[in-house]
Coordinates of C-alpha atoms in Angstrom, one line a residue:
X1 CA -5.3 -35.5 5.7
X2 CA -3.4 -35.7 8.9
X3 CA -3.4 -31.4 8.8
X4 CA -7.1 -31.9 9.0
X5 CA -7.1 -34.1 11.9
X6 CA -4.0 -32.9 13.9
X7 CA -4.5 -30.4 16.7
X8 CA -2.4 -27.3 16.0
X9 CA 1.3 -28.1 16.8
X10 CA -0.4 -31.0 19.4
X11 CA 0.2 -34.7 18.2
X12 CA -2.7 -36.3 17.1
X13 CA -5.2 -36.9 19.9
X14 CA -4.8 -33.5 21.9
X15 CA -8.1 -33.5 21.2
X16 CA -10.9 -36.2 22.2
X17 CA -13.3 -36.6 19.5
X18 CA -15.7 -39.7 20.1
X19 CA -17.6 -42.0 17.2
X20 CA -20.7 -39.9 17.5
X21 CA -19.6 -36.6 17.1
X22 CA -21.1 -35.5 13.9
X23 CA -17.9 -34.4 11.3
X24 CA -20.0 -30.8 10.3
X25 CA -19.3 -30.4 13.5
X26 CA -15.9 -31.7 14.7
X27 CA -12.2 -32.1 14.2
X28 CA -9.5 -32.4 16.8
X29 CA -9.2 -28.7 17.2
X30 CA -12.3 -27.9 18.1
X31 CA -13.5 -31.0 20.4
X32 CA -12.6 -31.2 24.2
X33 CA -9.3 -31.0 25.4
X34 CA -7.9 -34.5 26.8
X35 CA -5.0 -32.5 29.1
X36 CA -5.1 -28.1 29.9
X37 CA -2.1 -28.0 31.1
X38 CA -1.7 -24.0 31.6
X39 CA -0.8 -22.2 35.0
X40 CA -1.3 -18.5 36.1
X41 CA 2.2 -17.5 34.4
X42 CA 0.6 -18.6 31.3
X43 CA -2.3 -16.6 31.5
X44 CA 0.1 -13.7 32.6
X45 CA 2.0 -14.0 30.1
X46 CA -0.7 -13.9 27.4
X47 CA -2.1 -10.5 28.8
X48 CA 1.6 -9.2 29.4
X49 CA 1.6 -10.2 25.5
X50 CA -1.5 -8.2 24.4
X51 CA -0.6 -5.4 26.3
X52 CA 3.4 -4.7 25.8
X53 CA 2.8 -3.5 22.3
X54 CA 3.0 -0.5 20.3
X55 CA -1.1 -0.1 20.4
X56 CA -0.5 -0.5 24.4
X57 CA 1.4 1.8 25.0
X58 CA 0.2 4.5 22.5
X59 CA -3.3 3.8 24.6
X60 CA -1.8 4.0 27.9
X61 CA 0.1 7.4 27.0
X62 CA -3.1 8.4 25.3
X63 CA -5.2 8.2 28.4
X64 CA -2.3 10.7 30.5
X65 CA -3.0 13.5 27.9
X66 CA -6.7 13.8 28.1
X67 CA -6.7 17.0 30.4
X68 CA -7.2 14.8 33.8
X69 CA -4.9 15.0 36.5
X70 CA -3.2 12.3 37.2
X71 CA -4.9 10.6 39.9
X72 CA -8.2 11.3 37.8
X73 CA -6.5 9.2 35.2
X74 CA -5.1 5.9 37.7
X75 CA -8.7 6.1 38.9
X76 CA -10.3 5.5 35.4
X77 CA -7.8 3.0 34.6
X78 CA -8.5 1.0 37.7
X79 CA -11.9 1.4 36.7
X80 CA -11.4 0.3 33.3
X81 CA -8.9 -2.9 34.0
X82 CA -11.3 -4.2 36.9
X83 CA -14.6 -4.2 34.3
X84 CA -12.4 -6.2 32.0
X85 CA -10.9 -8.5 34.5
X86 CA -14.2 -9.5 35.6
X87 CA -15.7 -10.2 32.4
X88 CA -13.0 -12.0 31.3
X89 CA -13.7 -14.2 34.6
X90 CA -17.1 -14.7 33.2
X91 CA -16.0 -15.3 29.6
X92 CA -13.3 -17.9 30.8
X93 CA -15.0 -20.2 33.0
X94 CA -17.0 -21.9 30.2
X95 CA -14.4 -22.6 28.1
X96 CA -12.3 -23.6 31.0
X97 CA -14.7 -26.1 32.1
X98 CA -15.5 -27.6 28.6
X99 CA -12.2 -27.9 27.5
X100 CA -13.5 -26.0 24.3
X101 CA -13.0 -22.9 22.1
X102 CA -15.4 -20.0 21.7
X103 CA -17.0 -20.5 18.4
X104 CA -18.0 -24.5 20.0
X105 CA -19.0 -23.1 23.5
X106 CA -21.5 -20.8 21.7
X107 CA -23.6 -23.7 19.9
X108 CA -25.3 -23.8 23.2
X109 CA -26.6 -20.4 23.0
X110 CA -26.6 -19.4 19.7
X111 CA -27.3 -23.4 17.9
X112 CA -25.0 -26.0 16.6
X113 CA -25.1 -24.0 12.8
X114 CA -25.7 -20.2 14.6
X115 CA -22.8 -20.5 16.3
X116 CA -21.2 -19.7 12.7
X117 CA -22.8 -16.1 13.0
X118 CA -20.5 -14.8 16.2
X119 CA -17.9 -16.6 14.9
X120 CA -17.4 -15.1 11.6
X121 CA -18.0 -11.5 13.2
X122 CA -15.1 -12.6 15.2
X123 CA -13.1 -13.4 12.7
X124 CA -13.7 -11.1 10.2
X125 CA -12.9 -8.2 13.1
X126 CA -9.7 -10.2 14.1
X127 CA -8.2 -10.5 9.9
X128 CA -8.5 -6.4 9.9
X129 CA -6.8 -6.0 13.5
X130 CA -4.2 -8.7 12.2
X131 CA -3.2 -6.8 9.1
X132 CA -2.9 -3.3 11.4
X133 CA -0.7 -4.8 13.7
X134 CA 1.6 -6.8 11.7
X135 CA 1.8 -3.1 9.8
X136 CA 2.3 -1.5 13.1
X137 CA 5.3 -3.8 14.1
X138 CA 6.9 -3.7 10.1
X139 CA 6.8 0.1 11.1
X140 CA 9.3 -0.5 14.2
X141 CA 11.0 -2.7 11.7
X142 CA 11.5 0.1 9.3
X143 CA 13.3 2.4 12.1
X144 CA 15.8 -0.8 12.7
X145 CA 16.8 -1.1 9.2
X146 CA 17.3 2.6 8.3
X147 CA 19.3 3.2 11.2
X148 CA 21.6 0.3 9.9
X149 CA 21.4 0.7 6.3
X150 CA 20.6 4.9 5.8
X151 CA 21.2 4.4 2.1
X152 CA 18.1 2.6 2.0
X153 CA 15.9 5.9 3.0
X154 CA 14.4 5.8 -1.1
X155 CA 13.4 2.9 -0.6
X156 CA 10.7 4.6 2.0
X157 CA 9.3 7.0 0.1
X158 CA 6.3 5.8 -0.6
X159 CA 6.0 8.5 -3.3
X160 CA 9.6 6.9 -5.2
X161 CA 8.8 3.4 -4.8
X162 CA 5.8 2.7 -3.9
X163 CA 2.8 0.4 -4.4
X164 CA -1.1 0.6 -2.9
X165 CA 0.2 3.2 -0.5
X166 CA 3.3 1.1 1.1
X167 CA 6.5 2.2 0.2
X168 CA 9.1 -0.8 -1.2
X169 CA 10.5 -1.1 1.9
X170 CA 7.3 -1.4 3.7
X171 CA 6.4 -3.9 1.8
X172 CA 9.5 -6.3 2.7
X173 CA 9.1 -6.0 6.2
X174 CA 5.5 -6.4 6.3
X175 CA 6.4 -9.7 4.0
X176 CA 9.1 -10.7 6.5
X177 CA 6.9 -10.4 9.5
X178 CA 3.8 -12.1 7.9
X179 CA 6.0 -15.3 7.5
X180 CA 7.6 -14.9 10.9
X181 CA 4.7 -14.9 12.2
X182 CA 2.5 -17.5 10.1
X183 CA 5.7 -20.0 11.0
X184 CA 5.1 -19.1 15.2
X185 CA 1.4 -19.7 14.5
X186 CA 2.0 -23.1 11.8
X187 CA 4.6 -24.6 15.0
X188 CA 1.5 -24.6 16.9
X189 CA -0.2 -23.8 20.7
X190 CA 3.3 -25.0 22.7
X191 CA 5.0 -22.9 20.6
X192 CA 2.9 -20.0 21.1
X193 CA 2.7 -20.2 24.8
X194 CA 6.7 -20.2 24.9
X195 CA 6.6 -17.7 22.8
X196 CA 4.5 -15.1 24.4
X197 CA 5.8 -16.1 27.8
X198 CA 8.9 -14.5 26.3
X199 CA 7.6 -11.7 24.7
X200 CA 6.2 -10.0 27.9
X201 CA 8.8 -9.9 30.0
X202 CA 11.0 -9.1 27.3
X203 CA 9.5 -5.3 26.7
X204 CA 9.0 -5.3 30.4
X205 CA 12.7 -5.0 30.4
X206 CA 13.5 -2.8 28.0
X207 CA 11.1 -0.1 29.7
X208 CA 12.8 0.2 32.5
X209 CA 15.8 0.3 30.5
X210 CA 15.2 3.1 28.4
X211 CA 13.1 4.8 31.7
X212 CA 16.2 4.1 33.4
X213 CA 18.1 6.2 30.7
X214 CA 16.3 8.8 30.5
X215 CA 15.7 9.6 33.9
X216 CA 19.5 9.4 34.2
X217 CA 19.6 12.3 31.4
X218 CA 16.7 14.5 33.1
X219 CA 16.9 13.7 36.3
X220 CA 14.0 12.3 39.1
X221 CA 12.8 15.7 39.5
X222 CA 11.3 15.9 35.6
X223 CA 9.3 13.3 36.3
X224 CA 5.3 14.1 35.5
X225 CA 2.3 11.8 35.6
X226 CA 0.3 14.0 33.5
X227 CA 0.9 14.5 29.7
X228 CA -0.4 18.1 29.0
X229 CA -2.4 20.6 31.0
X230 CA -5.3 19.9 33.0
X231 CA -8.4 21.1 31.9
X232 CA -11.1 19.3 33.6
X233 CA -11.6 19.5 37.3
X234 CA -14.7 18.5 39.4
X235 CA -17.8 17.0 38.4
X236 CA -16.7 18.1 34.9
X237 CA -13.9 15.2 35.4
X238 CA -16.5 12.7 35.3
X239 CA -17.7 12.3 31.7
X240 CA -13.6 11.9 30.2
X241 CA -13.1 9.4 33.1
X242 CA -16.0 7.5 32.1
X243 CA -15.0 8.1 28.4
X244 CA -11.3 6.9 29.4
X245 CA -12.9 3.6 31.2
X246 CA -15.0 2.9 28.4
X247 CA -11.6 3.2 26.0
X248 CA -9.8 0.7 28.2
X249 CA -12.9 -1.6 28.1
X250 CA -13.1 -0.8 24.5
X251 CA -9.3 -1.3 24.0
X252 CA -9.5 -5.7 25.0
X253 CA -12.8 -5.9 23.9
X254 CA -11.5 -8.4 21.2
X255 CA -9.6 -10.8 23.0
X256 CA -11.6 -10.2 26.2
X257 CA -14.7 -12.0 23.8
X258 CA -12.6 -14.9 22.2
X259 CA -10.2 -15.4 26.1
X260 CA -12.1 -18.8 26.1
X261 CA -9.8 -20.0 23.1
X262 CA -6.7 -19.7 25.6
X263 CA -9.1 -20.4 29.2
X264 CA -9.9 -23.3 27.8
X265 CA -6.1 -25.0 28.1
X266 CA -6.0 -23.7 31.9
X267 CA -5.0 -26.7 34.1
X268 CA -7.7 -24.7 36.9
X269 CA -10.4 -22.0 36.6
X270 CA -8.3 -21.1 40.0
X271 CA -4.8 -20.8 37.8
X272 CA -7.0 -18.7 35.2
X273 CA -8.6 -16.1 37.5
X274 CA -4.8 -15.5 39.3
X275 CA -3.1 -15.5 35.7
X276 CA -6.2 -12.7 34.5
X277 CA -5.3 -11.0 38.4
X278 CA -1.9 -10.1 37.5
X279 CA -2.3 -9.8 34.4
X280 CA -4.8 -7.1 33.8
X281 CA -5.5 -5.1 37.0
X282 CA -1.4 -5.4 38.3
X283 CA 0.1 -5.4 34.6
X284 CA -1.8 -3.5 33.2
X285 CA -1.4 -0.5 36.1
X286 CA 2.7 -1.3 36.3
X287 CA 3.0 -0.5 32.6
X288 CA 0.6 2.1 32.4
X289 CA 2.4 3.9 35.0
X290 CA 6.0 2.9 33.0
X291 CA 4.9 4.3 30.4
X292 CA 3.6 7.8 31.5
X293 CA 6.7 8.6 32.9
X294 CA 8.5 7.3 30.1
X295 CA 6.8 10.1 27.9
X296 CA 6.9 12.2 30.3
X297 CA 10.9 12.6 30.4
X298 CA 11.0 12.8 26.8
X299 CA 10.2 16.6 27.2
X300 CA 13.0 17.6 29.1
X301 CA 15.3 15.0 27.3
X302 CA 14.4 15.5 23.4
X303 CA 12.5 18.7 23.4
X304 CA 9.2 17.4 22.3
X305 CA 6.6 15.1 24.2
X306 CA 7.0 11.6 22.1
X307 CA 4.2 8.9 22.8
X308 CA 5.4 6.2 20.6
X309 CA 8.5 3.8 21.9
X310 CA 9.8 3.2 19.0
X311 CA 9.9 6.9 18.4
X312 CA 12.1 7.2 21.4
X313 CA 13.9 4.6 21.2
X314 CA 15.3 5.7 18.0
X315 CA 16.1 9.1 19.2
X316 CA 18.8 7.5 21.9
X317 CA 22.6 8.0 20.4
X318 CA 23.3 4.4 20.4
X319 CA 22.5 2.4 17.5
X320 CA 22.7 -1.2 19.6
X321 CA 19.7 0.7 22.1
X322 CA 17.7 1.4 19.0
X323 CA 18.0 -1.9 16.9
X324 CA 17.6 -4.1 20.4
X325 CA 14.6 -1.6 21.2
X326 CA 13.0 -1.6 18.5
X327 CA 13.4 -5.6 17.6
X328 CA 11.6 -6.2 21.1
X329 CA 9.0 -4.0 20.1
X330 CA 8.4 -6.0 16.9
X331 CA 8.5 -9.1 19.0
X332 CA 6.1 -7.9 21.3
X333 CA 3.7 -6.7 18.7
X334 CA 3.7 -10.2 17.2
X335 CA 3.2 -11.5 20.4
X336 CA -0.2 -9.7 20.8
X337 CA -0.8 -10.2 16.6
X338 CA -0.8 -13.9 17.5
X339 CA -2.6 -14.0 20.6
X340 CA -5.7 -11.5 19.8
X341 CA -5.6 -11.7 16.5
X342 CA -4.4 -15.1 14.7
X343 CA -5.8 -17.6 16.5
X344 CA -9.2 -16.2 16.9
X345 CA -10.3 -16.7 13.3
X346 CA -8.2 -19.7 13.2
X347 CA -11.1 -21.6 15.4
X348 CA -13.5 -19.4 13.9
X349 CA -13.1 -20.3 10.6
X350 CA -12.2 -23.7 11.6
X351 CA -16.1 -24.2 13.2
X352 CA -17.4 -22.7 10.3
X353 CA -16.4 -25.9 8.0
X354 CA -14.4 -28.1 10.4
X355 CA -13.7 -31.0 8.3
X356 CA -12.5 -28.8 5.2
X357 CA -10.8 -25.8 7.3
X358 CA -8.6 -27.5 9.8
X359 CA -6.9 -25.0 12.5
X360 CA -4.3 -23.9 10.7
X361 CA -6.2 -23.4 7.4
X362 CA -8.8 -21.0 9.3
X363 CA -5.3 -18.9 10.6
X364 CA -3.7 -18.9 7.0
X365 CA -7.0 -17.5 5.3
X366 CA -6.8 -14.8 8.3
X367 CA -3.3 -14.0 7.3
X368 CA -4.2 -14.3 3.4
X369 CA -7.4 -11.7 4.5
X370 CA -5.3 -9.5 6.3
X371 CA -2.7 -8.7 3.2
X372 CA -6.0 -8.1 0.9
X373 CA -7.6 -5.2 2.5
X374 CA -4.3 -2.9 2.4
X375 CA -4.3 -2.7 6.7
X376 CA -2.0 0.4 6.2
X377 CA -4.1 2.4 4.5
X378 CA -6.5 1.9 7.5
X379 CA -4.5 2.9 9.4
X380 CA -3.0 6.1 8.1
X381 CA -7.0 7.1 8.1
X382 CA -8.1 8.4 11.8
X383 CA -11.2 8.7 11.0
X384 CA -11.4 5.0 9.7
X385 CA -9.6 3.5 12.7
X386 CA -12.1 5.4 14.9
X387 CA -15.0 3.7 13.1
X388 CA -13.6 0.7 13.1
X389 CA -13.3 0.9 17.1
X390 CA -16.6 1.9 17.6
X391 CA -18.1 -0.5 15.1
X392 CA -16.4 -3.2 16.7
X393 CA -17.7 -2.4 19.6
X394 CA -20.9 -2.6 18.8
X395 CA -20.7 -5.6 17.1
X396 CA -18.7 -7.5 20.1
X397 CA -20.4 -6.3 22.7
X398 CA -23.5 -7.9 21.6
X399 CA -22.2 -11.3 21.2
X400 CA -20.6 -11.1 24.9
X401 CA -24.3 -10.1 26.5
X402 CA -25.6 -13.1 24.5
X403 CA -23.1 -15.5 26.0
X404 CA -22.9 -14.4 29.6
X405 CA -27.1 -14.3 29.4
X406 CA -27.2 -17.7 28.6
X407 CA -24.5 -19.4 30.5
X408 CA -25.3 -17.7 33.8
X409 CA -28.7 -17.3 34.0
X410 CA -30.8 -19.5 31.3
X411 CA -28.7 -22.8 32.1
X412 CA -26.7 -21.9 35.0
X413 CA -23.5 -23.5 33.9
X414 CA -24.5 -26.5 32.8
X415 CA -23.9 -27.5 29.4
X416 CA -23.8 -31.1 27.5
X417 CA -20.5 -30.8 25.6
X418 CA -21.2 -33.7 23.9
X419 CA -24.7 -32.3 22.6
X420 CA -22.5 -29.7 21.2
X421 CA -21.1 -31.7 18.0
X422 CA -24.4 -33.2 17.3
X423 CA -26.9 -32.7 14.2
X424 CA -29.6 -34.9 16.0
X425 CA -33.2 -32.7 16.3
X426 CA -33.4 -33.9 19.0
X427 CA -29.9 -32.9 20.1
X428 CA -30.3 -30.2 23.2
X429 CA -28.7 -27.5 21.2
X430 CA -30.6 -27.9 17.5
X431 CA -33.0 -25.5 18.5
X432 CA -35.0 -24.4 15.0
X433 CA -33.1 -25.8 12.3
X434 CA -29.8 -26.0 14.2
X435 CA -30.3 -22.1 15.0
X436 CA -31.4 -20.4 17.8
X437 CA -34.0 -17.3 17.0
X438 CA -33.3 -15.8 20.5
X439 CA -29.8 -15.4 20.1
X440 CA -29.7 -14.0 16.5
X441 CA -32.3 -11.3 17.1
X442 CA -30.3 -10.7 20.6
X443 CA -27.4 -10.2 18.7
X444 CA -28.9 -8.0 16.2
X445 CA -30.5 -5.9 18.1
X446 CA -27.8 -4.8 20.0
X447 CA -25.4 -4.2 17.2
X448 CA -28.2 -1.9 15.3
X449 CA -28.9 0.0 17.7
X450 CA -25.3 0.2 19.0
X451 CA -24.2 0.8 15.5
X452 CA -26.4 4.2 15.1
X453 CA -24.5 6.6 17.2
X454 CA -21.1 5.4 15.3
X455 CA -22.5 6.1 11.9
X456 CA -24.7 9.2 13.2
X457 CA -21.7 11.1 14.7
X458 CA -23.0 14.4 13.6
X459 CA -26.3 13.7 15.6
X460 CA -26.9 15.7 18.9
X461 CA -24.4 14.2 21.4
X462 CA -23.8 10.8 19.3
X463 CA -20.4 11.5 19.0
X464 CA -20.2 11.1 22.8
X465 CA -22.4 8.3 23.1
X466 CA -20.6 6.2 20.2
X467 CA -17.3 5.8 22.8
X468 CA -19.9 3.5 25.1
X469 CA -20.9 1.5 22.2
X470 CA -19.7 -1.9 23.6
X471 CA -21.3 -1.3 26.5
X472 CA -24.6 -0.6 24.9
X473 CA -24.3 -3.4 22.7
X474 CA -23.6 -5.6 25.4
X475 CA -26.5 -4.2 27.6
X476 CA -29.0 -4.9 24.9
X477 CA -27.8 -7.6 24.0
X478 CA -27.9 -9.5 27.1
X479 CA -31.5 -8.0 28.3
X480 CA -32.9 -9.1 24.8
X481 CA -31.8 -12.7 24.9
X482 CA -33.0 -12.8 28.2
X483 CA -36.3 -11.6 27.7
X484 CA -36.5 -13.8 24.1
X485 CA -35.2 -17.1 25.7
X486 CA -38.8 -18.0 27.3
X487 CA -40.6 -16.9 24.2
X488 CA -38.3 -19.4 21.8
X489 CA -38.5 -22.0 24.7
X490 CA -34.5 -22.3 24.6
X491 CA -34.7 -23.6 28.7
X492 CA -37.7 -26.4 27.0
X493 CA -35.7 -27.1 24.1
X494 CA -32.1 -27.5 25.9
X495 CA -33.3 -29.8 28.3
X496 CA -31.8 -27.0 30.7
X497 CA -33.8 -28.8 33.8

């Protein structure tokens, strides 16, 4: 019972739960924090986290290799980082001010019970992502334990031993890093903040390092911020910019949606906005601009242009560079497994049942969830991982335009935080039933029509307009809630006056 009660890796009472709050609706996870305690470096640190990874830097490479030049390219990603950053401003501030998660501070738009419906999206999204990158980092594993142990190579053949399309030892370091990384999650929040503090700085390190290297082996003069030839100049530029900004935006969709789980344990919304400063518009540039030159020196030093680290890493004649290299690449991955992925269903699932799925529960069904549907399989498709990107997109960006909508402009951030762990009818966020019609039909408006160009990419110019599917889902969803909020009297029936 105490599981149930106790705050993730807080002692008991982290969380202030009062008499009245309705248990449907509450446990000590999901109610206001008593103390947020987290400064900018915390907040850096989560988005160094997220973005020092394998996906990261694949995605930053990818970007230099589009046929821009290379100013083209820093202009999109400015672009790009600064849309994020300042929706993640807006996303934060709610949280931050509650003291709340994101599945509790969307009972005030979506209803006490509808708040269930962006939640589960969330989460079901976030198991998927989990079991990709916890594949991605066994991956880096692999390379570490075949460079020690060559006698092993069998073992990774999926076609010798192999099972559901994972070779044997696949398998074992996927198992390793599950429970490495379901122990880091167990340990709880503290533990999670030290450890992705860590992990940033860490791969930070080892860039400059191995750029270090191999501009020692090529020299300064073989440096070259664009990957490839350039093929678009002019006004022709402009449509693979905008595709590139839309990629970015695309790229932290997920934990650009769910930031008020972490915003919410910032001491200030001050200390939040300066942690989300340097860590997406500064970071994000720094390493994007690491890791272009990076691949850029790997032609002149190995022959061949190589976008993935661990791929280079393990090229270096050194076995100590390649097992520390690609160990802190593993790290790092977990880091941003944790932070986007983990503990995002954790308080999703969590809200859906609080009392029966405490906060660790809701992460452990994530991790169970993300074994089940075989994430390397999915990943070893292209043309199901560019689906899946797209689809998410249209499915997140909805749920954002319905949040921002109704925070900004239909209550003007003001909400009753107690009202929000209430089953009263007469509780300011019951709406019809404990669901708000506005909200729903917000939501699915935007994600159908979002959706179509995704599944329609043979249609004339779909293909192109899928990339922008966040942003259309976003659009339409925050101009339909807008529009439906009078019509379902949400400002009447939330007392928003």
């Amino acid at each position: 019972m105490a599981d149930i009660i106790e705050a993730a890796g807080h002692p008991v009472g982290s969380g202030f739960t009062k008499p009245e709050y309705d248990p449907r609706l509450s446990n000590e996870d999901l109610a206001p924090l008593r103390k947020q305690t987290w400064g900018s470096y915390n907040i850096f640190a989560f988005w160094m986290s997220d973005v020092h990874s394998v996906g990261g830097y694949v995605t930053a490479g990818s970007l230099f290799a589009l046929g821009l030049s290379s100013w083209q390219v820093l202009v999109a990603l400015v672009v790009g980082i600064t849309i994020v950053y300042f929706f993640c401003n807006l996303v934060a501030r709610p949280s931050q001010v509650t003291g709340v998660p994101y599945p509790v501070i969307n009972r005030s738009s979506f209803g006490v019970l509808g708040a269930n419906v962006p939640a589960i999206i969330r989460g079901l999204i976030a198991v998927a992502w989990y079991g990709i990158q916890t594949y991605l980092a066994s991956a880096a594993l692999d390379v570490v334990v075949l460079k020690l142990f060559p006698s092993l190579m069998p073992y990774a053949d999926v076609g010798q031993y192999g099972f559901l399309g994972l070779p044997l030892l696949g398998w074992c370091t996927y198992a390793l890093l599950w429970v490495l990384q379901a122990a880091v999650f167990w340990t709880g929040m503290e533990t999670i903040r030290r450890f992705i503090d860590f992990c940033g700085p860490a791969v930070y390190v080892v860039m400059f390092v191995l750029c270090g290297y191999l501009i020692h082996k090529a020299g300064w003069g073989s440096i070259n911020l664009t990957l490839g030839d350039v093929k678009y100049k002019g006004w022709s530029a402009v449509p693979v910019m905008l595709g590139a900004i839309a990629l970015v935006v695309s790229y932290f969709s997920g934990p650009m949606l769910n930031f008020g789980d972490f915003s919410r344990y910032g001491k200030s919304f001050t200390a939040v906005r300066r942690g989300n400063l340097l860590g997406l518009p500064v970071n994000f540039l720094v390493f994007s601009l690491l890791v272009v030159v990076t691949a850029s020196l790997t032609i002149p030093v190995f022959g061949e242009l190589i976008t993935d680290p661990v791929a280079t890493v393990s090229r270096i004649d050194s076995t100590f560079a390649i097992v520390l290299g690609a160990l802190t690449f593993t790290i790092a991955t977990i880091g941003i497994n944790i932070v986007a992925n983990f503990i995002s269903p954790a308080f999703d699932f969590s809200n859906v049942s609080p009392q029966r799925i405490s906060w660790r529960a809701g992460g452990m069904i994530a991790a169970v969830g993300s074994v089940l549907i075989t994430p390397w399989n999915l990943y070893n498709n292209p043309d199901v991982i560019h689906y899946t990107l797209e689809t998410l997109g249209a499915f997140i960006g909805p749920l954002f335009g319905v949040l921002i909508a109704d925070y900004y402009l239909i209550r003007r951030q003001k909400v009753d935080v107690d009202d929000m762990f209430t089953m009263d009818p007469g509780g300011r966020y019951h709406y019809h039933k404990g669901y708000n019609p506005a909200a729903i039909i917000a939501t699915a408006v935007g994600a159908i029509i979002a959706v179509i160009p995704v599944l329609w990419a043979g249609g004339p110019g779909m293909h192109d307009i899928a990339q922008y599917s966040w942003f259309i889902g976003c659009g339409l969803g925050f101009v339909t809630y807008y529009l439906l909020a009078p019509v379902y009297r949400v400002r009447e029936l939330s007392r928003v006056d």
